[in-house]
CSV table of C-alpha atoms in Angstrom, one decimal:
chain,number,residue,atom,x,y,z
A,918,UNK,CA,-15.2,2.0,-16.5
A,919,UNK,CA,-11.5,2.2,-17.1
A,920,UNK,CA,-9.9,-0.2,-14.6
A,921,UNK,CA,-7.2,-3.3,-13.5
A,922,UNK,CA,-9.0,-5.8,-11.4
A,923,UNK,CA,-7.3,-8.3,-9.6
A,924,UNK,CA,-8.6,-11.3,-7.9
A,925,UNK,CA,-8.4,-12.6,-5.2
A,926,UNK,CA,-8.9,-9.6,-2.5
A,927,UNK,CA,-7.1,-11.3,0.3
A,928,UNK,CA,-5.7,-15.0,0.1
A,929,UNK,CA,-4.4,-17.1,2.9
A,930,UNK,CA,-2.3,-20.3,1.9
A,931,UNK,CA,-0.1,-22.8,3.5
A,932,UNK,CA,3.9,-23.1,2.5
A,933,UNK,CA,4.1,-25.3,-1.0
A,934,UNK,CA,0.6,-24.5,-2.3
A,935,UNK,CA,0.9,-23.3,-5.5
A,936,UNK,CA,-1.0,-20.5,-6.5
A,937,UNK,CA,-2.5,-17.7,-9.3
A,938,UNK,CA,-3.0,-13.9,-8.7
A,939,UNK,CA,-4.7,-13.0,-11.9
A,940,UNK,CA,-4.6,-9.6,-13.5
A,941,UNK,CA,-7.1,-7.8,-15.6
A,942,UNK,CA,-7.3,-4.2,-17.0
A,943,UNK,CA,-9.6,-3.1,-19.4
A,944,UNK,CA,-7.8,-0.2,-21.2
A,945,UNK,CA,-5.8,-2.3,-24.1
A,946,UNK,CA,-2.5,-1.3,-22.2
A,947,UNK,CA,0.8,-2.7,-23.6
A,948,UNK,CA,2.7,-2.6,-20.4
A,949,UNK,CA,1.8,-4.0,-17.1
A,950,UNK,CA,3.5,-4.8,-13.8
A,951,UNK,CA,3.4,-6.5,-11.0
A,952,UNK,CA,4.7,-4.8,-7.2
A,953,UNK,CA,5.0,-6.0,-4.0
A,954,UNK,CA,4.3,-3.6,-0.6
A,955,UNK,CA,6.4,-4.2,2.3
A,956,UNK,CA,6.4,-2.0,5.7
A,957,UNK,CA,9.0,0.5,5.1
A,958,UNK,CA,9.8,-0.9,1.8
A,959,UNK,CA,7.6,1.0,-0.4
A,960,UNK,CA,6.3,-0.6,-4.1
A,961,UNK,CA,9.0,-3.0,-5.4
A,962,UNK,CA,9.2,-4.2,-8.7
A,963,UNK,CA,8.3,-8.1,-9.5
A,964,UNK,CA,8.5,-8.2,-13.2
A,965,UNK,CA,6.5,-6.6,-16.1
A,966,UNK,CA,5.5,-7.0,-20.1
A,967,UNK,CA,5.8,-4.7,-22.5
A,968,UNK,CA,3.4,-6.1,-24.5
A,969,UNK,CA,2.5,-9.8,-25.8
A,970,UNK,CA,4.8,-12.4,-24.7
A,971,UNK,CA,7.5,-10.0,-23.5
A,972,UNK,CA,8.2,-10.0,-20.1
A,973,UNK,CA,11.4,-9.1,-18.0
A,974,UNK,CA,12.4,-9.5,-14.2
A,975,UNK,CA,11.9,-6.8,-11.5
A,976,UNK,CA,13.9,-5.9,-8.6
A,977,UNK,CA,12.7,-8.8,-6.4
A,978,UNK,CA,11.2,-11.8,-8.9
A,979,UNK,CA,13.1,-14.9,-7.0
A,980,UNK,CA,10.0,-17.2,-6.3
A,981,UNK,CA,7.4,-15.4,-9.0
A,982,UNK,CA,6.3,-16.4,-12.4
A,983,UNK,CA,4.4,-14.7,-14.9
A,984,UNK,CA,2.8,-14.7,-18.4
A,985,UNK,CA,1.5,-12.6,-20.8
A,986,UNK,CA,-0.2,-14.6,-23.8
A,987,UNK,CA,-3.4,-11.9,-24.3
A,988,UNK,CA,-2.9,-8.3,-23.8
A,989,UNK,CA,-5.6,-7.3,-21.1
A,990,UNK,CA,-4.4,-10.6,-18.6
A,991,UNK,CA,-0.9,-10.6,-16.8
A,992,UNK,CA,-1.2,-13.6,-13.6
A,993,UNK,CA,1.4,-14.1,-11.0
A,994,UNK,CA,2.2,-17.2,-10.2
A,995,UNK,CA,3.8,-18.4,-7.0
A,996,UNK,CA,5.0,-22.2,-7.9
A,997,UNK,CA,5.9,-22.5,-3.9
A,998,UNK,CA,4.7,-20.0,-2.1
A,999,UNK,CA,7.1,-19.0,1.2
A,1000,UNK,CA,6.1,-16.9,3.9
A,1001,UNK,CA,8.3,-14.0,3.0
A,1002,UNK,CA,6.1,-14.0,0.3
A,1003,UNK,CA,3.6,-12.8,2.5
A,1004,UNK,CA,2.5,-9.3,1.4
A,1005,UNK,CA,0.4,-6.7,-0.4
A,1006,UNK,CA,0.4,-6.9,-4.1
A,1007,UNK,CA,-0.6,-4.6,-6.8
A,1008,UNK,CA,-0.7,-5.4,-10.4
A,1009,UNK,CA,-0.5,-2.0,-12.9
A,1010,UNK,CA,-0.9,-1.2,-16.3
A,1011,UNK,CA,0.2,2.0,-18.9
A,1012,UNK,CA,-0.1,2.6,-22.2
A,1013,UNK,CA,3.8,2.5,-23.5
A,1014,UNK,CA,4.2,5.9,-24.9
A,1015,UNK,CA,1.8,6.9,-21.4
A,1016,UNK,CA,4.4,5.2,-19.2
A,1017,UNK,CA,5.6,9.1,-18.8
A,1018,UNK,CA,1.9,9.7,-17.0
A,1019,UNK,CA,1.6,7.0,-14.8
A,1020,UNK,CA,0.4,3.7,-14.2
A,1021,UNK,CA,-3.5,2.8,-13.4
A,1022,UNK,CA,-3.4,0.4,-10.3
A,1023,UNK,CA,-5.7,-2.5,-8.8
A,1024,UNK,CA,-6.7,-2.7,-5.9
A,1025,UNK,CA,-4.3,-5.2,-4.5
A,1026,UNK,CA,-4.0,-8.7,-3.0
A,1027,UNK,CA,-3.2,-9.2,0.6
A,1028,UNK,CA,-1.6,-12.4,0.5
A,1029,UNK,CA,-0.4,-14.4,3.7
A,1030,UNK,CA,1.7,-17.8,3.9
A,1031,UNK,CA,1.4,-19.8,6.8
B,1393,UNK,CA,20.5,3.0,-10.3
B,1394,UNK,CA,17.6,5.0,-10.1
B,1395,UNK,CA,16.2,6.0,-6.8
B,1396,UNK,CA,13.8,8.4,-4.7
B,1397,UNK,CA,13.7,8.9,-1.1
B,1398,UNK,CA,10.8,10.4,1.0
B,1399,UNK,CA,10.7,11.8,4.5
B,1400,UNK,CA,9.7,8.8,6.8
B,1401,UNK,CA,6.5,9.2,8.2
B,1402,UNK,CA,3.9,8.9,10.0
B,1403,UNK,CA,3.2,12.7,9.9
B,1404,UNK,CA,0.5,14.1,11.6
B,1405,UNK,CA,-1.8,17.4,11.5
B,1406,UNK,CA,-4.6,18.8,12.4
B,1407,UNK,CA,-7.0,20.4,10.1
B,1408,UNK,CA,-5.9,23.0,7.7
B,1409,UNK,CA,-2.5,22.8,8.7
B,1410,UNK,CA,0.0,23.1,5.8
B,1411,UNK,CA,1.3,19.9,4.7
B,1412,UNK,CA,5.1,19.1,3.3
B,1413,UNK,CA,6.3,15.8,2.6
B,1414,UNK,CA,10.0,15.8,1.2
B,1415,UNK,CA,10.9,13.4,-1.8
B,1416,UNK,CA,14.4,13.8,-3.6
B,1417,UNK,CA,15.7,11.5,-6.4
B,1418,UNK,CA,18.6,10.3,-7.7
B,1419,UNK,CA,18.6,9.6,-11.6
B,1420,UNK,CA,20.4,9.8,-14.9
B,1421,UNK,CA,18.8,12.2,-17.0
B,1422,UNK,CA,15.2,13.9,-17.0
B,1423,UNK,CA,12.9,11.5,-15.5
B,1424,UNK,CA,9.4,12.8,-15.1
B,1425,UNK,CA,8.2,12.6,-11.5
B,1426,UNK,CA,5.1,11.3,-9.7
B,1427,UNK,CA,2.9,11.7,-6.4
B,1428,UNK,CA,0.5,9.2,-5.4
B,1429,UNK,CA,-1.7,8.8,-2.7
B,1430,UNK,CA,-3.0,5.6,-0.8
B,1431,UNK,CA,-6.0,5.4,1.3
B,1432,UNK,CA,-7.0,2.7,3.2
B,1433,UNK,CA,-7.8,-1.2,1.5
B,1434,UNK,CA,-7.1,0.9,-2.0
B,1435,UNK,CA,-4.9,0.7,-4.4
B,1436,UNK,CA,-2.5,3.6,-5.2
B,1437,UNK,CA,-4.0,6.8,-7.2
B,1438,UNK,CA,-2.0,9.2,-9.3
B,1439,UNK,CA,-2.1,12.4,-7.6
B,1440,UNK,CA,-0.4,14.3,-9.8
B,1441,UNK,CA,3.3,14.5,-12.5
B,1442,UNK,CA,5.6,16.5,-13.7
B,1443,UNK,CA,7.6,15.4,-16.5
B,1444,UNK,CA,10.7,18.5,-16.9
B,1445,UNK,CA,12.4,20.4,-14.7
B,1446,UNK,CA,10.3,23.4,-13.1
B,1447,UNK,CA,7.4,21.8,-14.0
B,1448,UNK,CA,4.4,22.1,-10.8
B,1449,UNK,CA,2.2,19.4,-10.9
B,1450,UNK,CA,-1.3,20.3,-9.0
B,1451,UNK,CA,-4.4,18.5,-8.1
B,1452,UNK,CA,-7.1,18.7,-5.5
B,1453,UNK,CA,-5.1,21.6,-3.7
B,1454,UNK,CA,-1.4,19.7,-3.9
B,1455,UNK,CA,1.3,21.1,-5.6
B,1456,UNK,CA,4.7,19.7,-6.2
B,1457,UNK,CA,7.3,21.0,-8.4
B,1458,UNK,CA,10.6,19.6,-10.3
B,1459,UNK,CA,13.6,21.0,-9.2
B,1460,UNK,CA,16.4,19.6,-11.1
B,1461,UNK,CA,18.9,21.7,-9.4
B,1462,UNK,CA,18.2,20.2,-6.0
B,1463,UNK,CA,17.0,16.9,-7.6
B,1464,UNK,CA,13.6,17.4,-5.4
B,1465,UNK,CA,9.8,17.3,-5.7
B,1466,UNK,CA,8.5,18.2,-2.7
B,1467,UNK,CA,4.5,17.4,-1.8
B,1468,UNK,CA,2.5,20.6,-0.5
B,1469,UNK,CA,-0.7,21.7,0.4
B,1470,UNK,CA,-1.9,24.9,1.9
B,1471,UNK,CA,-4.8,23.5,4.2
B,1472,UNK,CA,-5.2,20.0,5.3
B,1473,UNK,CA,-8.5,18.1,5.4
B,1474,UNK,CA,-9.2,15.0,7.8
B,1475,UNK,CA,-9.9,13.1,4.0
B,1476,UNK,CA,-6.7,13.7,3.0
B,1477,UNK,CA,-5.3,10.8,5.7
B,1478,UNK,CA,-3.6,8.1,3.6
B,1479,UNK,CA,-0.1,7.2,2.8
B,1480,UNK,CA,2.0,9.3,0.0
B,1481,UNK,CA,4.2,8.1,-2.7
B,1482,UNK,CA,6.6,9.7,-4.4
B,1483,UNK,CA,8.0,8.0,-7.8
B,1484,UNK,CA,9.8,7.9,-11.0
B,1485,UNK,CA,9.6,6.6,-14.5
B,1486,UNK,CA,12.9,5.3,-16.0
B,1487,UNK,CA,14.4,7.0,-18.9
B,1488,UNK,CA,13.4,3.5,-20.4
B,1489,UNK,CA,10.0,3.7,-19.4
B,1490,UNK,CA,10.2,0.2,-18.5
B,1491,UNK,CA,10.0,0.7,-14.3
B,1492,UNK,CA,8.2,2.8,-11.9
B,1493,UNK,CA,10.4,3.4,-9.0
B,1494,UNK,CA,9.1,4.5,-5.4
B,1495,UNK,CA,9.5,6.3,-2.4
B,1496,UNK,CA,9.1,3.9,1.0
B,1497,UNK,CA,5.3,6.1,1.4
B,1498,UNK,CA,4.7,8.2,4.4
B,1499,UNK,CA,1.7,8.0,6.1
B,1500,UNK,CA,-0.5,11.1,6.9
B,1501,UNK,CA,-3.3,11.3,9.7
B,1502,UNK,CA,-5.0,14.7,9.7
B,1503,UNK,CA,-7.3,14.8,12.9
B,1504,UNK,CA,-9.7,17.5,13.0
């Protein structure tokens, strides 16, 4: 089956604690992303890949890292974690040219920093 | 920059009501448009597109269709269902293709 898995589900962390969301999709995609969901916010950008070791920053990627040394795996990183980092997260994938048809989402991370 | 806006929710029906949520954009050039839907602990799913002006984009009994000349892409559908309850999205792809922007969501409860 044709998917992006992300792991975990739901994480709860303390202030400092660095941590991975990893990323996964199955479809050899060349771009991904990674969004963050906020109450009245809608999806916000974090930063994507266009393929291999190309990334670039989103609208809002103060306090993220990411990589992207294999196609199919693209893991946010939160060096320090902050608790208005506290949100839902969904990592998505496209093929370039398919960019124009949508993405293919995961099923989120509901993260929480205490 | 490039941006859509959607009619703030939450809206509620009951069954087989008729359903509009409003999403205009603001863009340079042709983007192609996008409705996606949410339900509950999911992720979001692709609804349905358009990609040029007067295009209508149709699935599962929504339609939406690009008008350029009121930069719009209103969500309808004839007859709501209590499964259709979940939060809507309205987006668009950068002329780059590089970003996916979105709409806040609006939520819809349909109670039967």
């Amino acid at each position: 089956e044709a998917q992006v898995t992300q792991n975990p589900r739901y994480l709860i962390t303390v202030t400092g604690k660095k941590l991975t969301v990893t990323c996964s999709q199955n479809m050899n995609h060349e771009y991904m992303s990674w969004y963050r969901q906020d109450p009245g916010l809608g999806l916000r950008q974090i930063y994507y890949s266009m393929n291999v070791e190309v990334t670039d920053k989103g609208d809002v990627p103060e306090g993220y890292k990411v990589s992207r040394k294999e196609k199919r795996n693209f893991p946010l990183i939160l060096e320090s974690p902050s608790p208005n980092q506290t949100s839902l997260y969904f990592c998505a994938s496209s093929t370039r040219q398919g960019i124009d048809y949508g993405y293919t989402f995961g099923s989120g991370t509901r993260l929480t920093v205490v | 920059g490039d941006s859509v806006t959607q009619m703030e929710g939450p809206v509620t029906l009951s069954e087989e009501a008729f359903l509009t949520i409003n999403c205009t954009y603001t863009a340079t050039g042709y983007p192609s448009l996008f409705w996606y839907v949410q339900y509950p602990g999911e992720g979001l799913q692709l609804l349905l597109k358009a990609t040029k002006a007067d295009d209508k984009g149709s699935n599962k009994g929504f339609e939406a269709t690009y008008r350029k000349e009121t930069t719009s892409f209103h969500l309808e559908k004839g007859s709501v269902q209590v499964s259709d309850s979940a939060v809507y999205f309205c987006a668009l792809s950068d002329l780059m293709g590089r970003d996916m922007r979105f709409g806040a969501g609006t939520r819809l409860t349909v109670k039967p």
